[in-house]
């Protein structure tokens, strides 16, 4: 919305939320999320044509276009538990819009939703209001950490709508908004269902690429092949392409797992078991990769990490974000907690409070379910603090500083033998080996064979 406000000065954009704390944060000098460039962008338009408010009803009433951008997490109970998306918040929005509107509007699904959700929104609107609403699907493809740039120069904007005269008119209205800064040939229009499903398929295919390259890492470690060399060799084929082939400890984030589970659920509900199994395997491979990393750590450190200090470098699911949702770090740390390891965590953007919320929400880890968790996990404000007295470093997030940090200084304060487990392949391996570290890196020939 900040980008729309910045690129379309003639449009007034008001972001509403029922949470006063959220809105207050968006109106304050400290935005509630970290994203490079966002602070400056919001400050350039806030109070001019971008507003944050808790006045939900009047804002809806005044608007010509309403973007529904609420969260749609995986259901944690009931039918489809653990797979289906919970679209409760989307339905609540539709009911609210129907209740307070005095005229028809364009409703834009921005939230990621299961295919055919627009149908449910339309039915709710039509049954609760006499006005004419058009529902469009306009999924978001930005990635965290690069969100502002992705929005300023999107690879494409996708808009789906009903293929009726009124539907096509609504599509044209939204196209006009994006056309303020996106070239016309990058604005793709489709029917509603293709647009909704494209979002799930895009994320499923991206996640599949990560799982595919990750599936090769275990083989590389056993054959002395190097996964980065393989990525370069295969990526130079334009049909494969060189992006998104970086082997890792496993993908995380709020989208990949959730959207694949949703796709799996939709396939199953249409009786397409083979299709469901195919996509489920992308998740299974990711789970295997996270588990394998933790097991390798324990095995390498003489089959026990009980009471040993381990420095965890990074907790965010990727660099340049403070977002921790589904972060691979949490899963690896859970396995190390089970082994009674002590973990010194350093992440430049993640607070202890956020980390503990993630443990609780995704893994049900609290002081009650996992006694001593608050003692076993220690948060540190620098890498060197995390390394003091530690037996190993585990790199979980590819923050730039972990590539350039003074590893000699870290080595000097650690126990010996000092291990590095590089889950992102960003540590200068030859250099740290020279210093004296024993190195395990994903998909690379390494010191000890398992
Ligand atoms: C993703 C999609 O990229 C974006 O288009 C969609 O709108 C939302 O979901 P995001 O989750 O923010 O974006 O980050 P992304 O860069 O896609 O990374 C997802 C995960 O995959 C991260 O944990 C990342 O570290 C991992 N990853 C990505 C790899 O392990 N290797 C890669 O080569 C790329």
Tab-separated table of C-alpha atoms and ligand atoms in Angstrom:
chain	number	residue	atom	x	y	z
A	1	UNK	CA	0.000	0.000	0.000
A	2	UNK	CA	2.951	2.314	0.676
A	3	UNK	CA	4.215	1.684	-2.849
A	4	UNK	CA	0.776	2.351	-4.368
A	5	UNK	CA	0.606	5.605	-2.382
A	6	UNK	CA	4.090	6.632	-3.512
A	7	UNK	CA	3.492	5.816	-7.179
A	8	UNK	CA	-0.098	7.100	-7.392
A	9	UNK	CA	-0.203	10.490	-5.641
A	10	UNK	CA	-3.791	10.981	-6.890
A	11	UNK	CA	-4.992	7.943	-4.891
A	12	UNK	CA	-5.698	8.130	-1.161
A	13	UNK	CA	-4.659	4.900	0.543
A	14	UNK	CA	-5.867	4.088	4.062
A	15	UNK	CA	-4.685	0.963	5.855
A	16	UNK	CA	-7.081	-0.194	8.568
A	17	UNK	CA	-6.754	-2.821	11.255
A	18	UNK	CA	-8.772	-3.715	14.334
A	19	UNK	CA	-5.509	-3.857	16.317
A	20	UNK	CA	-4.797	-0.405	17.749
A	21	UNK	CA	-1.287	-1.493	18.728
A	22	UNK	CA	-0.504	-2.385	15.089
A	23	UNK	CA	-1.876	0.888	13.751
A	24	UNK	CA	-0.063	2.907	16.435
A	25	UNK	CA	3.172	1.160	15.455
A	26	UNK	CA	2.628	1.976	11.772
A	27	UNK	CA	2.066	5.616	12.762
A	28	UNK	CA	5.214	5.696	14.912
A	29	UNK	CA	8.897	6.135	14.019
A	30	UNK	CA	9.397	2.374	14.656
A	31	UNK	CA	7.450	0.319	12.129
A	32	UNK	CA	6.341	-3.094	13.418
A	33	UNK	CA	8.322	-4.984	10.763
A	34	UNK	CA	11.852	-4.652	9.440
A	35	UNK	CA	12.186	-4.464	5.684
A	36	UNK	CA	15.009	-2.623	3.878
A	37	UNK	CA	13.784	0.724	2.477
A	38	UNK	CA	10.309	0.498	4.018
A	39	UNK	CA	10.794	3.071	6.762
A	40	UNK	CA	11.887	5.770	4.291
A	41	UNK	CA	9.133	4.835	1.856
A	42	UNK	CA	6.375	4.992	4.481
A	43	UNK	CA	7.718	8.270	5.863
A	44	UNK	CA	7.712	9.809	2.375
A	45	UNK	CA	3.935	9.355	1.980
A	46	UNK	CA	2.504	8.948	5.476
A	47	UNK	CA	0.121	11.823	6.252
A	48	UNK	CA	0.054	12.837	2.556
A	49	UNK	CA	-1.886	10.101	0.808
A	50	UNK	CA	-1.075	7.107	3.035
A	51	UNK	CA	-2.912	6.806	6.341
A	52	UNK	CA	-3.082	4.161	9.065
A	53	UNK	CA	-6.307	4.028	11.031
A	54	UNK	CA	-8.581	1.895	13.202
A	55	UNK	CA	-11.673	3.536	11.621
A	56	UNK	CA	-12.600	0.379	9.758
A	57	UNK	CA	-16.258	1.109	8.912
A	58	UNK	CA	-15.966	4.654	7.586
A	59	UNK	CA	-12.818	3.808	5.622
A	60	UNK	CA	-14.555	0.917	3.881
A	61	UNK	CA	-17.566	3.129	3.188
A	62	UNK	CA	-15.435	5.808	1.506
A	63	UNK	CA	-13.326	3.404	-0.556
A	64	UNK	CA	-13.803	2.493	-4.221
A	65	UNK	CA	-11.400	-0.434	-3.951
A	66	UNK	CA	-10.854	-2.578	-0.834
A	67	UNK	CA	-7.782	-4.819	-0.639
A	68	UNK	CA	-8.349	-7.742	1.719
A	69	UNK	CA	-4.893	-8.453	3.131
A	70	UNK	CA	-5.536	-10.477	6.251
A	71	UNK	CA	-3.567	-13.579	7.228
A	72	UNK	CA	-4.705	-17.056	6.170
A	73	UNK	CA	-2.646	-19.451	8.301
A	74	UNK	CA	-2.764	-23.246	8.094
A	75	UNK	CA	-5.703	-24.576	10.112
A	76	UNK	CA	-4.678	-25.956	13.500
A	77	UNK	CA	-7.933	-27.809	14.194
A	78	UNK	CA	-11.043	-29.151	12.495
A	79	UNK	CA	-11.443	-30.333	8.908
A	80	UNK	CA	-8.193	-30.058	6.959
A	81	UNK	CA	-6.204	-29.503	10.177
A	82	UNK	CA	-2.498	-29.091	9.421
A	83	UNK	CA	-3.103	-28.626	5.669
A	84	UNK	CA	-5.979	-26.345	4.691
A	85	UNK	CA	-5.785	-22.564	4.928
A	86	UNK	CA	-7.962	-20.862	7.489
A	87	UNK	CA	-9.935	-18.245	5.572
A	88	UNK	CA	-11.967	-17.153	8.574
A	89	UNK	CA	-10.463	-13.658	8.484
A	90	UNK	CA	-11.237	-13.278	4.778
A	91	UNK	CA	-14.870	-14.184	5.395
A	92	UNK	CA	-15.064	-11.758	8.337
A	93	UNK	CA	-13.787	-8.997	6.062
A	94	UNK	CA	-16.388	-9.828	3.428
A	95	UNK	CA	-19.147	-9.692	6.060
A	96	UNK	CA	-17.867	-6.367	7.355
A	97	UNK	CA	-17.673	-4.885	3.862
A	98	UNK	CA	-21.242	-6.019	3.103
A	99	UNK	CA	-22.489	-4.639	6.427
A	100	UNK	CA	-21.092	-1.114	6.168
A	101	UNK	CA	-21.007	-0.357	2.420
A	102	UNK	CA	-23.508	2.110	0.991
A	103	UNK	CA	-22.528	1.363	-2.623
A	104	UNK	CA	-20.869	-1.379	-4.697
A	105	UNK	CA	-17.066	-1.669	-4.731
A	106	UNK	CA	-14.177	-3.624	-6.099
A	107	UNK	CA	-12.922	-6.155	-3.553
A	108	UNK	CA	-9.367	-7.337	-4.146
A	109	UNK	CA	-8.142	-10.621	-2.662
A	110	UNK	CA	-4.550	-9.848	-1.710
A	111	UNK	CA	-4.323	-12.588	0.924
A	112	UNK	CA	-3.158	-15.965	-0.348
A	113	UNK	CA	-6.286	-18.098	-0.509
A	114	UNK	CA	-7.341	-21.528	-1.698
A	115	UNK	CA	-8.628	-21.642	-5.262
A	116	UNK	CA	-12.329	-20.627	-5.508
A	117	UNK	CA	-12.276	-18.467	-2.365
A	118	UNK	CA	-13.532	-15.548	-4.482
A	119	UNK	CA	-16.694	-17.562	-4.919
A	120	UNK	CA	-17.237	-17.689	-1.147
A	121	UNK	CA	-16.540	-13.956	-0.843
A	122	UNK	CA	-19.046	-13.195	-3.610
A	123	UNK	CA	-21.719	-15.341	-2.000
A	124	UNK	CA	-21.220	-13.680	1.395
A	125	UNK	CA	-21.368	-10.218	-0.185
A	126	UNK	CA	-24.407	-11.004	-2.313
A	127	UNK	CA	-26.377	-12.560	0.502
A	128	UNK	CA	-25.663	-9.716	2.922
A	129	UNK	CA	-25.867	-6.649	0.653
A	130	UNK	CA	-27.973	-5.418	-2.257
A	131	UNK	CA	-25.022	-3.550	-3.798
A	132	UNK	CA	-22.982	-4.804	-6.709
A	133	UNK	CA	-19.497	-5.979	-5.770
A	134	UNK	CA	-16.785	-7.232	-8.093
A	135	UNK	CA	-14.206	-9.587	-6.614
A	136	UNK	CA	-10.703	-9.616	-8.097
A	137	UNK	CA	-7.746	-11.818	-7.289
A	138	UNK	CA	-4.410	-9.964	-7.136
A	139	UNK	CA	-1.866	-12.221	-5.439
A	140	UNK	CA	1.375	-10.793	-4.119
A	141	UNK	CA	4.697	-12.205	-5.271
A	142	UNK	CA	7.104	-10.074	-3.240
A	143	UNK	CA	9.756	-11.829	-1.191
A	144	UNK	CA	10.742	-10.671	2.271
A	145	UNK	CA	13.994	-8.792	2.607
A	146	UNK	CA	13.579	-7.430	-0.936
A	147	UNK	CA	9.900	-6.456	-0.642
A	148	UNK	CA	10.208	-2.777	-1.533
A	149	UNK	CA	12.312	-3.452	-4.634
A	150	UNK	CA	10.101	-6.359	-5.679
A	151	UNK	CA	7.100	-4.030	-5.513
A	152	UNK	CA	8.814	-1.151	-7.308
A	153	UNK	CA	10.004	-3.407	-10.142
A	154	UNK	CA	7.780	-6.490	-10.066
A	155	UNK	CA	8.480	-9.376	-12.449
A	156	UNK	CA	4.725	-9.256	-13.122
A	157	UNK	CA	1.452	-8.146	-11.611
A	158	UNK	CA	-1.333	-10.691	-11.807
A	159	UNK	CA	-4.997	-9.702	-11.798
A	160	UNK	CA	-7.823	-12.227	-12.134
A	161	UNK	CA	-11.479	-11.372	-12.452
A	162	UNK	CA	-14.812	-12.554	-13.748
A	163	UNK	CA	-14.926	-12.654	-17.527
A	164	UNK	CA	-18.158	-10.635	-17.681
A	165	UNK	CA	-18.447	-6.973	-18.818
A	166	UNK	CA	-18.570	-5.817	-15.146
A	167	UNK	CA	-15.700	-8.138	-14.204
A	168	UNK	CA	-13.550	-6.940	-17.107
A	169	UNK	CA	-14.317	-3.339	-16.170
A	170	UNK	CA	-13.144	-4.007	-12.588
A	171	UNK	CA	-9.945	-5.629	-13.906
A	172	UNK	CA	-9.317	-2.546	-16.082
A	173	UNK	CA	-9.731	-0.263	-13.046
A	174	UNK	CA	-7.111	-2.150	-11.048
A	175	UNK	CA	-4.803	-2.368	-14.079
A	176	UNK	CA	-4.894	1.450	-14.196
A	177	UNK	CA	-3.576	1.639	-10.625
A	178	UNK	CA	-0.559	-0.588	-11.338
A	179	UNK	CA	0.004	1.004	-14.750
A	180	UNK	CA	1.215	4.114	-12.876
A	181	UNK	CA	4.586	2.379	-12.558
A	182	UNK	CA	4.446	-1.140	-14.041
A	183	UNK	CA	4.901	-1.565	-17.840
A	184	UNK	CA	1.676	-2.760	-19.490
A	185	UNK	CA	3.201	-6.005	-20.791
A	186	UNK	CA	4.052	-7.028	-17.226
A	187	UNK	CA	0.460	-6.805	-16.045
A	188	UNK	CA	-1.122	-10.193	-16.657
A	189	UNK	CA	-4.889	-10.557	-16.546
A	190	UNK	CA	-6.635	-13.925	-16.223
A	191	UNK	CA	-9.839	-15.461	-14.980
A	192	UNK	CA	-10.321	-15.522	-11.211
A	193	UNK	CA	-9.442	-19.143	-10.648
A	194	UNK	CA	-6.199	-19.126	-12.659
A	195	UNK	CA	-5.019	-16.143	-10.652
A	196	UNK	CA	-5.833	-17.707	-7.284
A	197	UNK	CA	-4.212	-21.001	-8.228
A	198	UNK	CA	-1.141	-19.332	-9.797
A	199	UNK	CA	-0.094	-17.988	-6.424
A	200	UNK	CA	-0.053	-21.467	-4.879
A	201	UNK	CA	1.687	-22.951	-7.917
A	202	UNK	CA	4.363	-20.225	-7.991
A	203	UNK	CA	5.303	-20.871	-4.378
A	204	UNK	CA	5.111	-24.651	-4.809
A	205	UNK	CA	7.469	-24.532	-7.816
A	206	UNK	CA	9.938	-22.233	-6.020
A	207	UNK	CA	9.969	-24.457	-2.941
A	208	UNK	CA	10.332	-27.502	-5.187
A	209	UNK	CA	13.526	-26.010	-6.679
A	210	UNK	CA	15.007	-25.575	-3.206
A	211	UNK	CA	14.029	-29.106	-2.200
A	212	UNK	CA	15.408	-30.449	-5.495
A	213	UNK	CA	18.860	-28.909	-4.996
A	214	UNK	CA	18.780	-29.811	-1.299
A	215	UNK	CA	17.999	-33.429	-2.198
A	216	UNK	CA	21.353	-33.525	-4.007
A	217	UNK	CA	23.363	-32.249	-1.020
A	218	UNK	CA	23.414	-35.507	0.912
A	219	UNK	CA	24.684	-37.248	-2.228
A	220	UNK	CA	27.364	-34.578	-2.740
A	221	UNK	CA	28.640	-35.072	0.798
A	222	UNK	CA	29.097	-38.763	0.130
A	223	UNK	CA	30.704	-38.417	-3.287
A	224	UNK	CA	32.905	-35.338	-2.871
A	225	UNK	CA	30.881	-33.431	-5.444
A	226	UNK	CA	30.249	-29.781	-4.596
A	227	UNK	CA	26.628	-28.599	-4.701
A	228	UNK	CA	27.529	-24.993	-5.602
A	229	UNK	CA	29.526	-26.235	-8.584
A	230	UNK	CA	26.570	-28.368	-9.627
A	231	UNK	CA	24.196	-25.403	-9.266
A	232	UNK	CA	26.492	-23.363	-11.517
A	233	UNK	CA	26.825	-26.141	-14.048
A	234	UNK	CA	23.110	-26.850	-14.345
A	235	UNK	CA	21.995	-23.239	-13.873
A	236	UNK	CA	23.814	-22.068	-16.992
A	237	UNK	CA	21.255	-24.016	-19.038
A	238	UNK	CA	18.681	-21.274	-19.714
A	239	UNK	CA	15.892	-23.852	-19.492
A	240	UNK	CA	16.870	-24.473	-15.861
A	241	UNK	CA	18.119	-20.963	-14.995
A	242	UNK	CA	20.603	-20.031	-12.282
A	243	UNK	CA	18.319	-18.516	-9.644
A	244	UNK	CA	16.940	-20.202	-6.530
A	245	UNK	CA	19.461	-23.026	-6.588
A	246	UNK	CA	21.226	-22.198	-3.345
A	247	UNK	CA	21.433	-25.287	-1.163
A	248	UNK	CA	20.488	-24.655	2.450
A	249	UNK	CA	19.548	-26.161	5.778
A	250	UNK	CA	15.968	-25.983	4.503
A	251	UNK	CA	13.475	-23.384	3.356
A	252	UNK	CA	11.323	-21.494	5.830
A	253	UNK	CA	9.044	-18.485	5.745
A	254	UNK	CA	5.366	-17.939	6.044
A	255	UNK	CA	4.496	-19.005	2.494
A	256	UNK	CA	6.193	-22.078	1.076
A	257	UNK	CA	5.086	-24.741	3.520
A	258	UNK	CA	1.649	-23.221	4.064
A	259	UNK	CA	0.899	-22.868	0.367
A	260	UNK	CA	2.114	-26.359	-0.529
A	261	UNK	CA	0.070	-27.900	2.283
A	262	UNK	CA	-2.894	-25.988	0.961
A	263	UNK	CA	-2.226	-27.257	-2.584
A	264	UNK	CA	-1.920	-30.795	-1.249
A	265	UNK	CA	-5.224	-30.422	0.579
A	266	UNK	CA	-6.992	-29.072	-2.502
A	267	UNK	CA	-5.640	-31.939	-4.654
A	268	UNK	CA	-6.795	-34.459	-2.058
A	269	UNK	CA	-10.229	-32.943	-1.777
A	270	UNK	CA	-10.665	-33.462	-5.543
A	271	UNK	CA	-9.464	-37.069	-5.166
A	272	UNK	CA	-6.137	-36.363	-6.901
A	273	UNK	CA	-3.981	-38.393	-4.524
A	274	UNK	CA	-0.971	-38.768	-6.852
A	275	UNK	CA	-0.787	-34.989	-7.357
A	276	UNK	CA	-1.083	-34.467	-3.606
A	277	UNK	CA	1.689	-37.007	-2.920
A	278	UNK	CA	3.954	-35.365	-5.477
A	279	UNK	CA	3.795	-31.935	-3.802
A	280	UNK	CA	3.867	-33.351	-0.295
A	281	UNK	CA	7.286	-34.786	-1.095
A	282	UNK	CA	8.667	-31.223	-1.406
A	283	UNK	CA	7.806	-30.723	2.268
A	284	UNK	CA	9.085	-34.172	3.253
A	285	UNK	CA	12.453	-33.393	1.631
A	286	UNK	CA	12.621	-30.096	3.511
A	287	UNK	CA	11.894	-31.818	6.823
A	288	UNK	CA	14.593	-34.388	6.040
A	289	UNK	CA	17.118	-31.645	5.298
A	290	UNK	CA	16.537	-29.876	8.630
A	291	UNK	CA	16.687	-33.144	10.552
A	292	UNK	CA	19.815	-34.298	8.693
A	293	UNK	CA	21.614	-31.102	9.641
A	294	UNK	CA	20.921	-31.547	13.362
A	295	UNK	CA	21.852	-35.247	13.247
A	296	UNK	CA	25.137	-34.425	11.495
A	297	UNK	CA	25.945	-31.909	14.194
A	298	UNK	CA	25.433	-34.396	16.974
A	299	UNK	CA	27.339	-37.182	15.191
A	300	UNK	CA	30.290	-34.928	14.364
A	301	UNK	CA	30.553	-33.661	17.913
A	302	UNK	CA	31.375	-37.171	19.180
A	303	UNK	CA	27.721	-38.270	19.375
A	304	UNK	CA	26.842	-35.984	22.243
A	305	UNK	CA	26.028	-32.322	22.605
A	306	UNK	CA	24.533	-32.596	26.057
A	307	UNK	CA	25.657	-29.583	28.091
A	308	UNK	CA	27.813	-28.315	25.225
A	309	UNK	CA	27.461	-24.702	24.160
A	310	UNK	CA	26.598	-24.116	20.523
A	311	UNK	CA	26.613	-20.672	18.920
A	312	UNK	CA	23.601	-20.332	16.623
A	313	UNK	CA	24.237	-17.704	13.936
A	314	UNK	CA	20.873	-16.344	12.788
A	315	UNK	CA	17.300	-17.235	13.599
A	316	UNK	CA	15.377	-15.387	10.837
A	317	UNK	CA	14.203	-17.643	7.979
A	318	UNK	CA	16.430	-15.679	5.564
A	319	UNK	CA	18.655	-12.621	5.685
A	320	UNK	CA	17.471	-9.002	5.757
A	321	UNK	CA	14.274	-9.782	7.613
A	322	UNK	CA	13.324	-10.151	11.251
A	323	UNK	CA	10.677	-12.713	10.271
A	324	UNK	CA	11.070	-16.076	12.011
A	325	UNK	CA	8.051	-17.978	10.731
A	326	UNK	CA	8.848	-21.634	9.940
A	327	UNK	CA	12.548	-20.800	10.186
A	328	UNK	CA	14.791	-23.857	9.720
A	329	UNK	CA	16.744	-22.617	12.751
A	330	UNK	CA	13.813	-23.388	15.053
A	331	UNK	CA	13.591	-27.005	13.857
A	332	UNK	CA	17.331	-27.624	14.138
A	333	UNK	CA	17.364	-26.034	17.591
A	334	UNK	CA	14.449	-28.196	18.692
A	335	UNK	CA	16.471	-31.322	17.877
A	336	UNK	CA	19.461	-29.902	19.748
A	337	UNK	CA	17.214	-29.054	22.706
A	338	UNK	CA	16.164	-32.689	22.801
A	339	UNK	CA	19.879	-33.493	23.163
A	340	UNK	CA	20.172	-30.985	26.031
A	341	UNK	CA	22.571	-28.680	24.188
A	342	UNK	CA	22.995	-25.107	25.423
A	343	UNK	CA	22.485	-22.632	22.598
A	344	UNK	CA	23.810	-19.082	22.367
A	345	UNK	CA	21.740	-17.434	19.667
A	346	UNK	CA	22.755	-14.302	17.821
A	347	UNK	CA	20.550	-12.740	15.150
A	348	UNK	CA	20.955	-9.069	14.205
A	349	UNK	CA	17.195	-8.525	13.844
A	350	UNK	CA	15.318	-11.116	15.904
A	351	UNK	CA	14.411	-10.407	19.534
A	352	UNK	CA	14.289	-13.099	22.204
A	353	UNK	CA	10.566	-12.487	22.620
A	354	UNK	CA	9.951	-13.123	18.909
A	355	UNK	CA	12.094	-16.265	18.972
A	356	UNK	CA	10.226	-17.707	21.939
A	357	UNK	CA	6.878	-16.915	20.287
A	358	UNK	CA	8.005	-18.857	17.231
A	359	UNK	CA	9.056	-21.853	19.356
A	360	UNK	CA	5.695	-21.811	21.050
A	361	UNK	CA	3.557	-21.265	17.931
A	362	UNK	CA	5.248	-23.625	15.462
A	363	UNK	CA	6.782	-26.271	17.722
A	364	UNK	CA	4.737	-26.025	20.913
A	365	UNK	CA	7.923	-25.458	22.904
A	366	UNK	CA	7.395	-23.635	26.190
A	367	UNK	CA	8.853	-23.935	29.681
A	368	UNK	CA	6.015	-26.403	30.466
A	369	UNK	CA	6.450	-28.666	27.436
A	370	UNK	CA	10.245	-28.408	27.455
A	371	UNK	CA	11.571	-27.774	30.967
A	372	UNK	CA	14.690	-25.561	31.094
A	373	UNK	CA	14.171	-24.189	27.608
A	374	UNK	CA	14.728	-20.684	28.954
A	375	UNK	CA	18.064	-21.770	30.403
A	376	UNK	CA	19.165	-23.840	27.418
A	377	UNK	CA	18.519	-21.010	24.958
A	378	UNK	CA	20.528	-17.876	25.614
A	379	UNK	CA	20.268	-14.778	23.444
A	380	UNK	CA	23.412	-12.810	22.649
A	381	UNK	CA	23.970	-9.374	21.178
A	382	UNK	CA	27.001	-10.237	19.058
A	383	UNK	CA	28.618	-13.173	17.320
A	384	UNK	CA	31.657	-13.110	19.600
A	385	UNK	CA	29.480	-13.139	22.707
A	386	UNK	CA	27.683	-16.203	21.307
A	387	UNK	CA	31.009	-17.946	20.646
A	388	UNK	CA	32.580	-17.494	24.061
A	389	UNK	CA	33.179	-20.999	25.444
A	390	UNK	CA	31.212	-22.619	22.598
A	391	UNK	CA	32.136	-25.938	20.980
A	392	UNK	CA	30.532	-25.120	17.636
A	393	UNK	CA	29.019	-22.479	15.404
A	394	UNK	CA	25.881	-23.355	13.414
A	395	UNK	CA	25.083	-20.877	10.622
A	396	UNK	CA	21.334	-20.854	10.139
A	397	UNK	CA	20.695	-17.537	8.352
A	398	UNK	CA	22.848	-16.096	5.578
A	399	UNK	CA	23.305	-12.622	7.132
A	400	UNK	CA	26.157	-10.863	5.294
A	401	UNK	CA	28.149	-10.360	8.497
A	402	UNK	CA	28.584	-14.128	8.890
A	403	UNK	CA	30.553	-14.179	5.627
A	404	UNK	CA	32.960	-11.411	6.598
A	405	UNK	CA	33.295	-11.709	10.383
A	406	UNK	CA	36.759	-12.177	11.961
A	407	UNK	CA	36.722	-15.963	12.436
A	408	UNK	CA	40.160	-15.947	14.042
A	409	UNK	CA	38.759	-13.845	16.901
A	410	UNK	CA	35.851	-16.277	17.263
A	411	UNK	CA	38.169	-19.297	17.180
A	412	UNK	CA	40.267	-17.805	19.962
A	413	UNK	CA	37.342	-17.691	22.425
A	414	UNK	CA	35.931	-21.137	21.586
A	415	UNK	CA	36.509	-24.633	22.997
A	416	UNK	CA	38.695	-26.946	20.899
A	417	UNK	CA	38.162	-28.737	18.636
A	418	UNK	CA	36.029	-25.885	17.298
A	419	UNK	CA	33.413	-26.845	14.715
A	420	UNK	CA	31.544	-24.833	12.107
A	421	UNK	CA	28.313	-26.226	10.656
A	422	UNK	CA	27.482	-24.002	7.716
A	423	UNK	CA	23.819	-24.356	6.789
A	424	UNK	CA	24.050	-21.626	4.165
A	425	UNK	CA	27.498	-22.099	2.602
A	426	UNK	CA	28.525	-18.512	3.210
A	427	UNK	CA	31.469	-19.006	5.561
A	428	UNK	CA	34.902	-18.791	3.807
A	429	UNK	CA	35.587	-22.494	4.243
A	430	UNK	CA	39.256	-22.648	3.181
A	431	UNK	CA	40.134	-19.697	5.401
A	432	UNK	CA	38.417	-21.034	8.523
A	433	UNK	CA	39.966	-24.478	8.001
A	434	UNK	CA	43.361	-22.779	7.961
A	435	UNK	CA	42.512	-21.078	11.264
A	436	UNK	CA	41.864	-24.528	12.718
A	437	UNK	CA	38.095	-25.009	12.544
A	438	UNK	CA	36.598	-28.357	11.583
A	439	UNK	CA	34.013	-27.564	8.936
A	440	UNK	CA	30.787	-29.231	7.865
A	441	UNK	CA	29.077	-27.448	4.974
A	442	UNK	CA	25.877	-28.441	3.189
A	443	UNK	CA	26.590	-30.386	0.002
A	444	UNK	CA	30.361	-29.957	0.204
A	445	UNK	CA	33.237	-32.350	0.630
A	446	UNK	CA	34.020	-32.180	4.355
A	447	UNK	CA	36.473	-33.161	6.994
A	448	UNK	CA	34.593	-36.080	8.502
A	449	UNK	CA	32.504	-38.484	6.468
A	450	UNK	CA	29.312	-39.738	8.080
B	1	LIG	C1	8.411	-16.443	-1.135
B	1	LIG	C2	8.348	-16.206	-2.652
B	1	LIG	O1	9.684	-16.055	-3.165
B	1	LIG	C3	7.528	-14.968	-2.955
B	1	LIG	O2	7.380	-14.804	-4.375
B	1	LIG	C4	6.152	-15.132	-2.320
B	1	LIG	O3	5.391	-13.968	-2.550
B	1	LIG	C5	6.292	-15.411	-0.843
B	1	LIG	O4	7.115	-16.539	-0.610
B	1	LIG	P1	9.818	-15.428	0.897
B	1	LIG	O5	9.231	-16.535	1.688
B	1	LIG	O6	9.786	-14.044	1.441
B	1	LIG	O7	9.105	-15.339	-0.545
B	1	LIG	O8	11.364	-15.739	0.621
B	1	LIG	P2	12.219	-16.564	-0.471
B	1	LIG	O9	13.325	-15.705	-0.915
B	1	LIG	O10	11.370	-17.130	-1.528
B	1	LIG	O11	12.851	-17.722	0.411
B	1	LIG	C6	12.071	-18.729	1.035
B	1	LIG	C7	12.962	-19.718	1.744
B	1	LIG	O12	13.708	-20.499	0.815
B	1	LIG	C8	13.986	-19.055	2.674
B	1	LIG	O13	14.101	-19.794	3.856
B	1	LIG	C9	15.263	-19.113	1.863
B	1	LIG	O14	16.404	-19.094	2.682
B	1	LIG	C10	15.083	-20.440	1.136
B	1	LIG	N1	15.858	-20.504	-0.110
B	1	LIG	C11	15.564	-19.683	-1.162
B	1	LIG	C12	16.891	-21.422	-0.228
B	1	LIG	O15	17.167	-22.174	0.715
B	1	LIG	N2	17.590	-21.485	-1.390
B	1	LIG	C13	17.316	-20.668	-2.465
B	1	LIG	O16	18.006	-20.796	-3.506
B	1	LIG	C14	16.277	-19.742	-2.337
